[in-house]
GROMACS .gro file of C-alpha atoms in nm:
model
  200
    1MET     CA    1   0.946   0.178   1.046
    2ASN     CA    2   1.264   0.074   1.226
    3LYS     CA    3   1.599  -0.012   1.058
    4ARG     CA    4   1.526  -0.383   1.048
    5GLN     CA    5   1.186  -0.332   0.885
    6ALA     CA    6   1.331  -0.083   0.637
    7SER     CA    7   1.604  -0.330   0.542
    8ALA     CA    8   1.349  -0.610   0.497
    9GLN     CA    9   1.132  -0.387   0.277
   10LYS     CA   10   1.436  -0.291   0.069
   11THR     CA   11   1.520  -0.659   0.013
   12LYS     CA   12   1.161  -0.741  -0.081
   13ASN     CA   13   1.154  -0.448  -0.324
   14LYS     CA   14   1.477  -0.575  -0.484
   15LEU     CA   15   1.321  -0.918  -0.536
   16VAL     CA   16   1.006  -0.770  -0.690
   17LYS     CA   17   1.204  -0.537  -0.918
   18SER     CA   18   1.433  -0.821  -1.030
   19ALA     CA   19   1.139  -1.053  -1.095
   20LEU     CA   20   0.960  -0.787  -1.299
   21GLU     CA   21   1.267  -0.721  -1.515
   22LEU     CA   22   1.321  -1.094  -1.575
   23ILE     CA   23   0.956  -1.160  -1.656
   24LYS     CA   24   0.954  -0.874  -1.906
   25GLU     CA   25   1.263  -1.022  -2.074
   26ASN     CA   26   1.187  -1.395  -2.061
   27GLY     CA   27   0.820  -1.438  -1.971
   28PHE     CA   28   0.691  -1.585  -1.648
   29ASP     CA   29   0.752  -1.949  -1.746
   30GLY     CA   30   1.107  -1.869  -1.859
   31ILE     CA   31   1.239  -1.785  -1.512
   32ASN     CA   32   1.274  -1.954  -1.175
   33VAL     CA   33   1.333  -1.847  -0.814
   34GLU     CA   34   1.709  -1.886  -0.850
   35ASP     CA   35   1.711  -1.645  -1.148
   36ILE     CA   36   1.525  -1.387  -0.939
   37THR     CA   37   1.752  -1.412  -0.634
   38LYS     CA   38   2.066  -1.411  -0.847
   39LYS     CA   39   1.956  -1.090  -1.021
   40ALA     CA   40   1.858  -0.935  -0.686
   41GLY     CA   41   2.195  -1.032  -0.536
   42VAL     CA   42   2.050  -1.228  -0.245
   43ALA     CA   43   2.063  -1.589  -0.130
   44LYS     CA   44   1.800  -1.824  -0.274
   45GLY     CA   45   1.654  -1.886   0.071
   46THR     CA   46   1.586  -1.514   0.112
   47PHE     CA   47   1.311  -1.539  -0.150
   48TYR     CA   48   1.113  -1.772   0.078
   49THR     CA   49   1.121  -1.520   0.362
   50TYR     CA   50   0.883  -1.306   0.154
   51PHE     CA   51   0.713  -1.543  -0.089
   52LYS     CA   52   0.608  -1.909  -0.078
   53ARG     CA   53   0.659  -1.966  -0.449
   54LYS     CA   54   0.734  -1.785  -0.774
   55GLU     CA   55   0.366  -1.724  -0.852
   56ASP     CA   56   0.325  -1.517  -0.533
   57ILE     CA   57   0.543  -1.241  -0.670
   58VAL     CA   58   0.292  -1.173  -0.951
   59LEU     CA   59   0.039  -1.070  -0.685
   60GLU     CA   60   0.289  -0.823  -0.541
   61ILE     CA   61   0.374  -0.685  -0.884
   62SER     CA   62   0.010  -0.649  -0.987
   63ARG     CA   63  -0.115  -0.476  -0.669
   64ALA     CA   64   0.164  -0.251  -0.536
   65PRO     CA   65   0.154   0.021  -0.805
   66PHE     CA   66  -0.221   0.066  -0.767
   67GLY     CA   67  -0.177   0.153  -0.400
   68GLU     CA   68   0.051   0.437  -0.511
   69ILE     CA   69  -0.221   0.569  -0.746
   70THR     CA   70  -0.469   0.574  -0.456
   71LYS     CA   71  -0.229   0.788  -0.254
   72GLU     CA   72  -0.179   1.025  -0.548
   73LEU     CA   73  -0.555   1.076  -0.587
   74GLU     CA   74  -0.586   1.172  -0.221
   75THR     CA   75  -0.367   1.478  -0.289
   76MET     CA   76  -0.571   1.599  -0.589
   77ASP     CA   77  -0.876   1.752  -0.421
   78ASN     CA   78  -0.819   2.084  -0.597
   79MET     CA   79  -0.836   1.930  -0.947
   80GLU     CA   80  -1.151   1.895  -1.158
   81LEU     CA   81  -1.310   1.548  -1.160
   82ILE     CA   82  -1.227   1.481  -1.527
   83GLU     CA   83  -0.862   1.573  -1.462
   84ARG     CA   84  -0.847   1.340  -1.162
   85LEU     CA   85  -1.006   1.055  -1.355
   86THR     CA   86  -0.778   1.113  -1.653
   87HIS     CA   87  -0.479   1.094  -1.419
   88TYR     CA   88  -0.617   0.779  -1.255
   89PHE     CA   89  -0.680   0.598  -1.587
   90HIS     CA   90  -0.347   0.706  -1.735
   91ARG     CA   91  -0.157   0.587  -1.427
   92PHE     CA   92  -0.363   0.266  -1.414
   93MET     CA   93  -0.264   0.172  -1.768
   94GLU     CA   94   0.090   0.302  -1.720
   95CYS     CA   95   0.127   0.051  -1.435
   96VAL     CA   96  -0.011  -0.226  -1.655
   97GLU     CA   97   0.232  -0.144  -1.938
   98THR     CA   98   0.525  -0.105  -1.697
   99CYS     CA   99   0.460  -0.454  -1.561
  100GLY     CA  100   0.472  -0.580  -1.919
  101ILE     CA  101   0.258  -0.799  -2.139
  102HIS     CA  102   0.385  -1.123  -1.979
  103ILE     CA  103   0.262  -1.016  -1.634
  104CYS     CA  104  -0.065  -0.896  -1.785
  105ARG     CA  105  -0.118  -1.234  -1.955
  106GLU     CA  106  -0.025  -1.422  -1.640
  107TRP     CA  107  -0.265  -1.216  -1.433
  108ILE     CA  108  -0.555  -1.243  -1.684
  109ARG     CA  109  -0.501  -1.619  -1.715
  110ASP     CA  110  -0.512  -1.661  -1.338
  111VAL     CA  111  -0.822  -1.449  -1.272
  112ILE     CA  112  -1.043  -1.510  -1.576
  113ASP     CA  113  -1.242  -1.759  -1.367
  114PRO     CA  114  -1.266  -1.605  -1.017
  115ASN     CA  115  -1.422  -1.922  -0.874
  116ASN     CA  116  -1.110  -2.123  -0.952
  117VAL     CA  117  -0.833  -1.886  -0.847
  118PRO     CA  118  -0.553  -2.038  -0.638
  119GLU     CA  119  -0.508  -1.892  -0.287
  120ASN     CA  120  -0.192  -1.706  -0.373
  121ILE     CA  121  -0.337  -1.529  -0.680
  122ASP     CA  122  -0.515  -1.195  -0.667
  123GLY     CA  123  -0.859  -1.299  -0.788
  124GLN     CA  124  -1.017  -0.987  -0.644
  125LYS     CA  125  -0.847  -0.722  -0.859
  126TRP     CA  126  -1.164  -0.664  -1.063
  127ASN     CA  127  -1.362  -0.599  -0.744
  128TYR     CA  128  -1.083  -0.379  -0.608
  129ASP     CA  129  -1.090  -0.161  -0.920
  130VAL     CA  130  -1.472  -0.143  -0.929
  131ILE     CA  131  -1.489  -0.041  -0.562
  132MET     CA  132  -1.216   0.220  -0.603
  133LEU     CA  133  -1.376   0.387  -0.908
  134ARG     CA  134  -1.725   0.372  -0.753
  135GLU     CA  135  -1.588   0.544  -0.443
  136ILE     CA  136  -1.428   0.822  -0.650
  137LEU     CA  137  -1.761   0.886  -0.827
  138ASN     CA  138  -1.968   0.867  -0.506
  139ILE     CA  139  -1.738   1.124  -0.341
  140ALA     CA  140  -1.781   1.347  -0.650
  141VAL     CA  141  -2.160   1.327  -0.601
  142GLN     CA  142  -2.126   1.406  -0.228
  143ASN     CA  143  -1.896   1.702  -0.303
  144GLY     CA  144  -2.138   1.846  -0.558
  145GLU     CA  145  -1.920   1.781  -0.863
  146LEU     CA  146  -2.173   1.536  -1.008
  147LYS     CA  147  -2.553   1.553  -0.999
  148GLU     CA  148  -2.744   1.340  -0.749
  149ASN     CA  149  -2.901   1.138  -1.034
  150THR     CA  150  -2.561   1.033  -1.176
  151PRO     CA  151  -2.581   0.658  -1.257
  152VAL     CA  152  -2.263   0.583  -1.062
  153GLU     CA  153  -2.295   0.204  -1.083
  154THR     CA  154  -2.353   0.202  -1.461
  155ILE     CA  155  -2.070   0.446  -1.534
  156THR     CA  156  -1.834   0.251  -1.307
  157TYR     CA  157  -1.892  -0.074  -1.498
  158ILE     CA  158  -1.875   0.092  -1.841
  159ILE     CA  159  -1.537   0.247  -1.762
  160ILE     CA  160  -1.385  -0.059  -1.592
  161SER     CA  161  -1.498  -0.271  -1.890
  162GLU     CA  162  -1.318  -0.029  -2.123
  163LEU     CA  163  -0.994  -0.048  -1.922
  164TYR     CA  164  -1.001  -0.424  -1.891
  165GLY     CA  165  -1.090  -0.454  -2.261
  166MET     CA  166  -0.778  -0.255  -2.348
  167MET     CA  167  -0.562  -0.484  -2.134
  168THR     CA  168  -0.711  -0.792  -2.300
  169SER     CA  169  -0.674  -0.640  -2.648
  170TRP     CA  170  -0.307  -0.573  -2.572
  171CYS     CA  171  -0.252  -0.939  -2.486
  172MET     CA  172  -0.457  -1.072  -2.778
  173SER     CA  173  -0.284  -0.847  -3.033
  174ASP     CA  174   0.058  -0.963  -2.910
  175GLY     CA  175   0.146  -0.608  -2.810
  176LYS     CA  176   0.034  -0.432  -3.128
  177PHE     CA  177  -0.260  -0.261  -2.955
  178GLU     CA  178  -0.110   0.003  -2.725
  179PRO     CA  179  -0.331   0.033  -2.414
  180LEU     CA  180  -0.175   0.350  -2.272
  181ASP     CA  181  -0.222   0.536  -2.600
  182TRP     CA  182  -0.582   0.417  -2.627
  183THR     CA  183  -0.652   0.500  -2.263
  184ASP     CA  184  -0.545   0.858  -2.328
  185ARG     CA  185  -0.769   0.870  -2.636
  186PHE     CA  186  -1.057   0.727  -2.431
  187CYS     CA  187  -1.011   1.001  -2.170
  188GLU     CA  188  -0.994   1.272  -2.433
  189VAL     CA  189  -1.297   1.162  -2.635
  190GLN     CA  190  -1.530   0.938  -2.435
  191LEU     CA  191  -1.472   1.039  -2.074
  192LYS     CA  192  -1.599   1.393  -2.124
  193ALA     CA  193  -1.900   1.266  -2.322
  194ILE     CA  194  -1.991   1.014  -2.049
  195PHE     CA  195  -1.988   1.271  -1.771
  196GLU     CA  196  -2.111   1.581  -1.953
  197PRO     CA  197  -2.483   1.530  -1.865
  198TYR     CA  198  -2.398   1.488  -1.495
  199LEU     CA  199  -2.133   1.752  -1.428
  200ILE     CA  200  -2.241   2.047  -1.213
   0.00000   0.00000   0.00000
């Protein structure tokens, strides 16, 4: 990455960080592009170098942290499968909570009907998460951590449904249900029970 690209990335990161802070304070509908650029300390026109409209920044906020988790998992080959999965689920929900309930509601509202998702919205996050978890489990089978008869597809959907259920419960309870706390409990109690018959 050259200096120009690094500078552009820094500016984009400032916009995303500013938008996230504002959305957490005021909700998505309570801010506009000018609020974001003012907080980021850049000209209003700079926003449109990176995003077409305000809604586009939600996509950036909702996807970027999950790329970081993928990179983290790649460095954890020496850890037991349950430890890696616990880390993955904890970080997954940590990212959701960090983004805040307003972003979570915005994202759920936009993707609840994947056949009617606008172009600029990430309607494929469910598929992205399913594919990622399925891949982790398939690699565990290939590496001899899980038995060959492990029902990877079934376990993948059970776990993703749990995680998404926690996100939805958080939104529906107006923040009273704490998804990160419940994710940790899920990992401690249910995760071991789900995998116990298949661990080698």
